[in-house]
XYZ file of C-alpha atoms in Angstrom:
437
model
C 4.860 -14.007 35.049
C 5.870 -10.352 34.937
C 9.336 -11.406 33.784
C 7.748 -13.719 31.248
C 5.704 -10.958 29.642
C 8.831 -9.084 28.733
C 8.230 -11.169 25.596
C 6.124 -8.163 24.544
C 9.414 -7.010 22.967
C 8.334 -8.780 19.770
C 5.166 -6.712 19.486
C 7.060 -3.518 20.333
C 9.609 -3.902 17.512
C 7.401 -5.187 14.686
C 7.846 -2.005 12.658
C 11.640 -2.286 12.857
C 11.593 -5.996 12.028
C 9.277 -5.429 9.087
C 11.602 -2.716 7.740
C 14.631 -4.974 8.159
C 12.972 -7.871 6.338
C 11.749 -5.713 3.435
C 14.727 -3.394 2.854
C 14.921 -0.870 0.081
C 17.849 1.057 -1.308
C 16.932 3.969 0.956
C 16.348 1.894 4.096
C 18.293 3.616 6.888
C 18.505 0.383 8.908
C 21.149 -0.893 6.462
C 24.763 0.094 6.731
C 26.494 1.379 3.565
C 28.313 -1.922 3.067
C 25.108 -3.941 2.909
C 22.940 -4.471 -0.110
C 19.195 -4.724 -0.039
C 19.367 -8.360 -1.149
C 21.258 -9.584 1.922
C 18.156 -9.821 4.092
C 15.412 -9.435 1.520
C 12.830 -11.926 2.850
C 9.719 -10.256 1.426
C 8.772 -8.167 -1.578
C 6.756 -5.582 0.336
C 5.508 -4.595 3.771
C 2.171 -6.409 3.372
C 3.938 -9.741 2.953
C 6.064 -9.017 6.014
C 2.929 -8.110 8.004
C 1.275 -11.392 7.047
C 4.362 -13.313 8.164
C 4.450 -11.436 11.474
C 0.811 -12.443 11.973
C 1.716 -16.031 11.096
C 4.513 -15.958 13.698
C 2.035 -14.770 16.325
C -0.297 -17.637 15.432
C 2.562 -20.166 15.416
C 3.637 -19.002 18.859
C 0.108 -19.149 20.284
C -0.709 -22.564 18.809
C 2.466 -24.068 20.278
C 1.806 -22.153 23.519
C -1.729 -23.599 23.667
C -0.540 -27.167 23.082
C 2.148 -26.657 25.708
C -0.394 -25.372 28.234
C -2.415 -28.583 28.056
C 0.780 -30.510 28.826
C 2.409 -28.166 31.339
C -0.709 -27.995 33.507
C -0.633 -31.776 33.939
C 3.129 -31.693 34.579
C 2.748 -28.845 37.092
C 0.437 -30.986 39.269
C 3.045 -33.768 39.347
C 6.501 -32.078 39.372
C 8.001 -29.464 41.714
C 6.569 -26.149 40.510
C 9.838 -24.285 41.069
C 11.718 -26.532 38.629
C 9.059 -26.167 35.939
C 8.965 -22.383 36.305
C 12.740 -21.993 36.149
C 12.999 -24.238 33.091
C 10.303 -22.283 31.250
C 11.697 -18.840 32.046
C 15.365 -19.539 31.332
C 14.669 -21.655 28.253
C 12.380 -19.036 26.757
C 14.922 -16.273 27.418
C 17.596 -18.251 25.564
C 15.311 -18.800 22.546
C 14.360 -15.109 22.385
C 18.041 -14.151 22.457
C 18.758 -16.442 19.503
C 15.652 -15.273 17.599
C 16.073 -11.527 17.921
C 19.723 -10.897 18.741
C 21.999 -13.695 17.575
C 20.393 -14.050 14.137
C 20.798 -10.309 13.544
C 24.394 -10.229 14.742
C 25.278 -13.180 12.471
C 23.061 -11.886 9.614
C 21.055 -15.090 9.481
C 17.635 -14.447 7.907
C 15.614 -17.612 7.389
C 11.847 -18.015 7.556
C 11.988 -21.659 8.660
C 14.463 -20.880 11.428
C 12.220 -18.103 12.740
C 9.194 -20.414 12.731
C 11.054 -23.232 14.492
C 12.382 -20.933 17.189
C 8.925 -19.483 17.803
C 7.376 -22.937 18.152
C 10.007 -23.764 20.785
C 9.438 -20.416 22.509
C 5.697 -21.065 22.770
C 6.248 -24.500 24.304
C 8.730 -23.141 26.865
C 6.615 -20.140 27.862
C 3.574 -22.377 28.364
C 5.306 -23.939 31.371
C 4.899 -20.760 33.411
C 1.310 -19.529 33.791
C -0.406 -22.720 35.086
C 2.381 -23.118 37.634
C 2.247 -19.552 38.978
C -1.550 -19.782 39.351
C -1.066 -23.068 41.212
C 1.497 -21.449 43.520
C -0.921 -18.614 44.300
C -3.720 -21.116 44.859
C -1.506 -22.962 47.343
C -0.985 -19.819 49.398
C -4.378 -18.087 49.246
C -7.786 -19.442 50.251
C -11.087 -18.712 48.534
C -11.945 -15.727 50.736
C -10.946 -12.557 48.904
C -9.555 -14.532 45.968
C -11.106 -12.222 43.367
C -9.321 -9.147 44.723
C -6.021 -10.900 45.537
C -5.792 -12.671 42.181
C -7.067 -9.625 40.313
C -4.308 -7.503 41.831
C -1.678 -10.220 41.406
C -2.597 -10.930 37.775
C -1.489 -7.379 37.033
C 2.016 -8.863 36.974
C 1.485 -9.773 33.318
C 0.478 -6.219 32.444
C 3.374 -4.826 34.477
C 5.649 -7.073 32.435
C 4.124 -5.640 29.251
C 4.747 -2.096 30.480
C 8.337 -2.778 31.529
C 8.982 -4.601 28.277
C 7.622 -1.672 26.256
C 9.792 0.870 28.081
C 12.897 -1.303 27.929
C 12.405 -1.974 24.225
C 11.737 1.674 23.349
C 14.768 2.842 25.375
C 17.263 0.806 23.307
C 15.392 0.652 20.001
C 17.528 3.422 18.515
C 20.497 1.029 18.610
C 18.579 -1.687 16.727
C 15.782 -4.123 17.534
C 18.355 -6.824 18.386
C 19.331 -4.883 21.518
C 15.705 -4.781 22.635
C 15.680 -8.588 22.530
C 19.065 -8.708 24.262
C 18.054 -6.576 27.250
C 14.699 -8.244 27.871
C 16.026 -11.790 27.467
C 18.789 -11.108 30.025
C 16.231 -9.754 32.512
C 13.963 -12.754 31.928
C 16.815 -15.235 32.434
C 17.740 -13.484 35.683
C 14.119 -13.830 36.762
C 14.298 -17.587 36.219
C 17.380 -17.786 38.441
C 15.640 -15.787 41.185
C 12.598 -18.099 40.986
C 14.759 -21.208 41.303
C 16.585 -20.036 44.425
C 13.908 -17.879 46.069
C 10.370 -19.150 45.358
C 8.355 -20.938 48.055
C 5.736 -22.938 46.160
C 3.487 -23.840 49.095
C 3.048 -23.320 52.862
C 4.515 -26.791 53.442
C 7.954 -25.367 52.661
C 7.742 -23.102 55.729
C 6.352 -25.741 58.071
C 2.605 -25.318 57.607
C 0.518 -28.469 57.999
C -1.781 -27.864 55.063
C -0.762 -26.774 51.563
C -4.153 -25.034 51.316
C -3.408 -22.843 54.344
C -3.223 -19.271 53.129
C -0.836 -16.706 54.511
C -3.790 -14.730 55.867
C -4.989 -17.698 57.907
C -7.963 -18.578 55.729
C -7.741 -22.204 54.552
C -9.833 -23.748 51.792
C -10.308 -27.321 53.069
C -7.580 -28.947 55.182
C -6.341 -32.174 53.620
C -6.017 -35.378 55.625
C -3.529 -36.787 53.132
C -1.523 -35.480 50.173
C -3.834 -34.942 47.164
C -3.595 -37.048 44.026
C -3.230 -35.315 40.665
C -6.403 -35.451 38.575
C -6.434 -36.730 34.989
C -6.723 -34.377 32.005
C -10.134 -35.679 30.873
C -11.476 -35.564 34.430
C -10.382 -31.941 34.762
C -11.943 -31.020 31.419
C -15.292 -32.458 32.578
C -15.381 -30.511 35.849
C -18.361 -28.114 36.114
C -17.677 -24.742 34.506
C -14.356 -25.656 32.883
C -15.657 -26.067 29.313
C -17.873 -22.926 29.143
C -15.233 -20.694 30.707
C -12.616 -22.165 28.358
C -14.757 -21.340 25.314
C -15.468 -17.851 26.641
C -11.763 -17.282 27.200
C -11.000 -18.397 23.624
C -13.036 -15.456 22.296
C -11.776 -13.000 24.913
C -8.099 -13.901 24.624
C -8.321 -13.505 20.848
C -9.236 -9.847 21.335
C -6.928 -9.238 24.303
C -3.875 -10.751 22.618
C -4.616 -8.937 19.382
C -4.152 -5.697 21.303
C -1.071 -7.161 22.962
C 0.565 -8.220 19.685
C -0.611 -5.505 17.282
C -1.241 -2.295 19.228
C 2.186 -0.627 18.768
C 2.160 -1.623 15.088
C -1.365 -0.193 14.669
C -0.522 3.090 16.389
C 2.605 3.574 14.291
C 0.988 2.695 10.966
C -2.445 4.213 11.449
C -1.433 7.522 13.025
C 2.139 7.883 11.763
C 3.594 8.134 15.268
C 7.189 7.101 15.888
C 7.651 3.512 16.998
C 9.058 4.523 20.411
C 6.035 6.825 20.977
C 3.648 4.045 19.968
C 5.360 1.634 22.393
C 4.970 4.039 25.304
C 1.368 4.883 24.450
C 0.376 1.217 24.211
C 1.011 0.717 27.941
C -2.268 2.496 28.725
C -4.124 -0.619 27.602
C -2.240 -2.575 30.261
C -2.893 0.134 32.865
C -6.617 -0.220 32.181
C -6.329 -4.009 32.470
C -4.553 -3.738 35.835
C -7.257 -1.496 37.274
C -10.050 -3.513 35.660
C -8.864 -6.878 36.977
C -8.444 -5.531 40.527
C -11.731 -3.595 40.712
C -13.832 -6.287 39.053
C -12.248 -8.977 41.224
C -13.131 -6.970 44.344
C -16.733 -6.505 43.161
C -17.047 -10.239 42.440
C -15.855 -10.983 46.005
C -18.549 -8.741 47.477
C -21.220 -10.293 45.227
C -20.009 -13.840 45.769
C -20.346 -14.449 42.013
C -18.034 -13.695 39.095
C -20.183 -14.380 36.002
C -22.475 -11.312 36.299
C -19.444 -9.034 36.715
C -17.882 -10.500 33.575
C -21.111 -10.191 31.568
C -21.525 -6.514 32.488
C -17.918 -5.650 31.724
C -17.969 -7.379 28.342
C -21.205 -5.664 27.338
C -19.538 -2.311 28.035
C -16.422 -3.507 26.178
C -18.314 -3.399 22.879
C -18.972 0.307 23.364
C -15.334 0.873 24.306
C -14.186 -0.847 21.115
C -16.474 1.302 18.986
C -15.164 4.428 20.697
C -11.516 3.485 20.337
C -11.868 2.555 16.671
C -12.906 6.181 16.050
C -10.180 7.791 18.155
C -8.811 11.045 16.654
C -5.134 11.648 15.973
C -4.537 12.896 19.509
C -2.341 10.965 21.922
C -4.129 12.106 25.101
C -7.588 11.117 23.848
C -6.197 7.893 22.418
C -4.594 6.994 25.761
C -7.854 7.637 27.649
C -9.907 5.501 25.249
C -7.220 2.833 25.315
C -7.273 2.661 29.123
C -11.083 2.309 29.089
C -10.842 -0.495 26.527
C -8.207 -2.244 28.633
C -10.433 -1.912 31.720
C -13.380 -3.703 30.104
C -11.399 -6.309 28.105
C -8.128 -6.820 29.989
C -9.911 -6.887 33.358
C -12.168 -9.875 32.569
C -9.249 -11.616 30.856
C -7.163 -11.327 34.031
C -10.070 -12.666 36.122
C -10.680 -15.755 33.990
C -6.991 -16.656 33.721
C -6.353 -16.330 37.462
C -9.172 -16.120 40.041
C -11.762 -18.089 38.079
C -9.217 -20.745 37.087
C -8.299 -21.097 40.770
C -12.003 -21.372 41.684
C -12.498 -24.119 39.107
C -9.370 -25.993 40.230
C -10.445 -25.976 43.883
C -14.199 -26.450 43.522
C -16.406 -28.620 45.744
C -16.666 -31.355 43.092
C -13.074 -32.326 43.907
C -13.898 -32.715 47.620
C -10.369 -31.662 48.571
C -8.905 -35.047 47.652
C -7.500 -34.341 44.208
C -4.971 -31.859 42.797
C -6.303 -30.104 39.696
C -5.351 -26.435 39.914
C -2.489 -26.391 37.397
C -4.292 -28.826 35.075
C -7.497 -26.754 35.017
C -5.529 -23.528 34.515
C -3.700 -25.156 31.600
C -7.003 -26.215 30.015
C -8.626 -22.781 30.359
C -5.556 -20.861 29.204
C -4.745 -23.438 26.505
C -8.217 -23.208 24.982
C -7.991 -19.427 25.160
C -4.652 -19.523 23.373
C -6.114 -21.716 20.621
C -8.680 -19.021 19.930
C -6.046 -16.289 20.127
C -3.734 -18.222 17.776
C -6.261 -18.392 14.977
C -7.182 -14.770 15.567
C -3.697 -13.334 15.090
C -3.399 -14.485 11.493
C -6.981 -13.331 10.850
C -6.070 -9.873 12.169
C -3.150 -9.547 9.756
C -5.255 -10.920 6.894
C -8.244 -8.643 7.569
C -5.991 -5.606 7.982
C -4.115 -6.251 4.721
C -7.325 -6.824 2.728
C -9.944 -4.578 4.373
C -8.197 -2.176 6.761
C -8.079 -1.596 10.504
C -11.733 -0.595 10.895
C -12.842 -4.074 9.845
C -10.427 -5.517 12.412
C -12.310 -3.641 15.146
C -15.639 -4.930 13.783
C -14.166 -8.426 14.087
C -13.248 -7.723 17.737
C -16.774 -6.519 18.469
C -18.254 -9.709 16.997
C -15.964 -11.816 19.206
C -16.833 -9.879 22.359
C -20.529 -10.000 21.435
C -20.455 -13.791 21.783
C -19.158 -13.668 25.359
C -22.029 -12.208 27.443
C -24.288 -15.111 26.381
C -21.799 -17.665 27.727
C -21.276 -15.836 31.009
C -25.026 -15.237 31.346
C -25.556 -19.012 31.131
C -22.965 -19.522 33.866
C -24.734 -16.924 36.014
C -28.097 -18.692 35.590
C -26.557 -22.060 36.514
C -25.012 -20.539 39.649
C -28.316 -18.945 40.658
C -30.214 -22.232 40.191
C -27.720 -24.157 42.342
C -27.937 -21.608 45.170
C -31.751 -21.266 45.280
C -34.053 -24.225 46.228
C -37.077 -22.575 44.562
C -35.201 -22.226 41.249
C -34.051 -25.835 41.542
C -37.711 -26.989 41.826
C -38.703 -24.825 38.841
C -35.766 -26.142 36.833
C -36.914 -29.721 37.428
């Protein structure tokens, strides 16, 4: 998943792409032999920004649809094959999108949209499968901490992608796509030849046997894959999916638009904005690990999420008023990542694993990849609609209104998680059960 998130290249080079698609006579990105009409896709930067937002939404919609499918496939096909196919296929598409089209001077809106639809479908094959692999190896004990720490792989991929992109950006954005796509393809090859998807591959009797000797529930026979509708109706799947739709909208808006915002709002160089944006991911890494550990000690995850998201509203207000100072901006950005990226990492990993291995399944059915696909797919649906809204709100009303929109989205989340917390408390307390009846 860390290799996969090198896709952050697209968000790191949006300023360069926008300049290339809206060239002027004085645009330095053009060589003397080129005219401004050769790659003149848009009349002005606002039109280019709207199209970049549309590409984000196109990617996320196709990614969401793919997640619903890939989760079901992941519970039925060897996880290693699915992971390798998704990683290598996505790397090839990104190379064509960002590098080959620039080398051949092919600038076509419909081609870009088609490639990004395909990229979303291919990338969707990865996350449900890696969560399933982790669920195969680790039992429920300590899952919040283990998955919280492991889910940092996505943020680490963002950080590496930002540094790789900024290091070669001076040669052209096509080389940023080239470097990251090569690394991602290599990652797919490593996964194919080196990944052990379950303890069975090293001679363990139970696929639920964790490497620390803490099994979930030993299986008497191989589990049968659960149906999509059955997985959707499992307790907790629907409310957490809806909560993740709101949260992923905000989290992915930072992921897709942060370097662009820093460069345009503060006038910082694109390479500086790329490097500064990693502090959001640093905050998410720390937040996911710390909050996962706290949820393990408490034995409940919903109250931790509700508290973090309530504090996230204050962090968003503070960051929206950040001064033109990179140190202060980085500190506020890390705090925002802690309270938003942390809960996002928990829902997409530890909580999805909890839902896919809950008692309602009675250890007889395989649902981990399917449930993860449903939760992440619903989240991506919310994020997809949000990316175009972000570009639309920014072009019409400005960045401050974008942050108000984020606050409204986060404001809806504590109510959902509070309901989950109440349901958990009722189930665990006989007195509350009597009162509920």
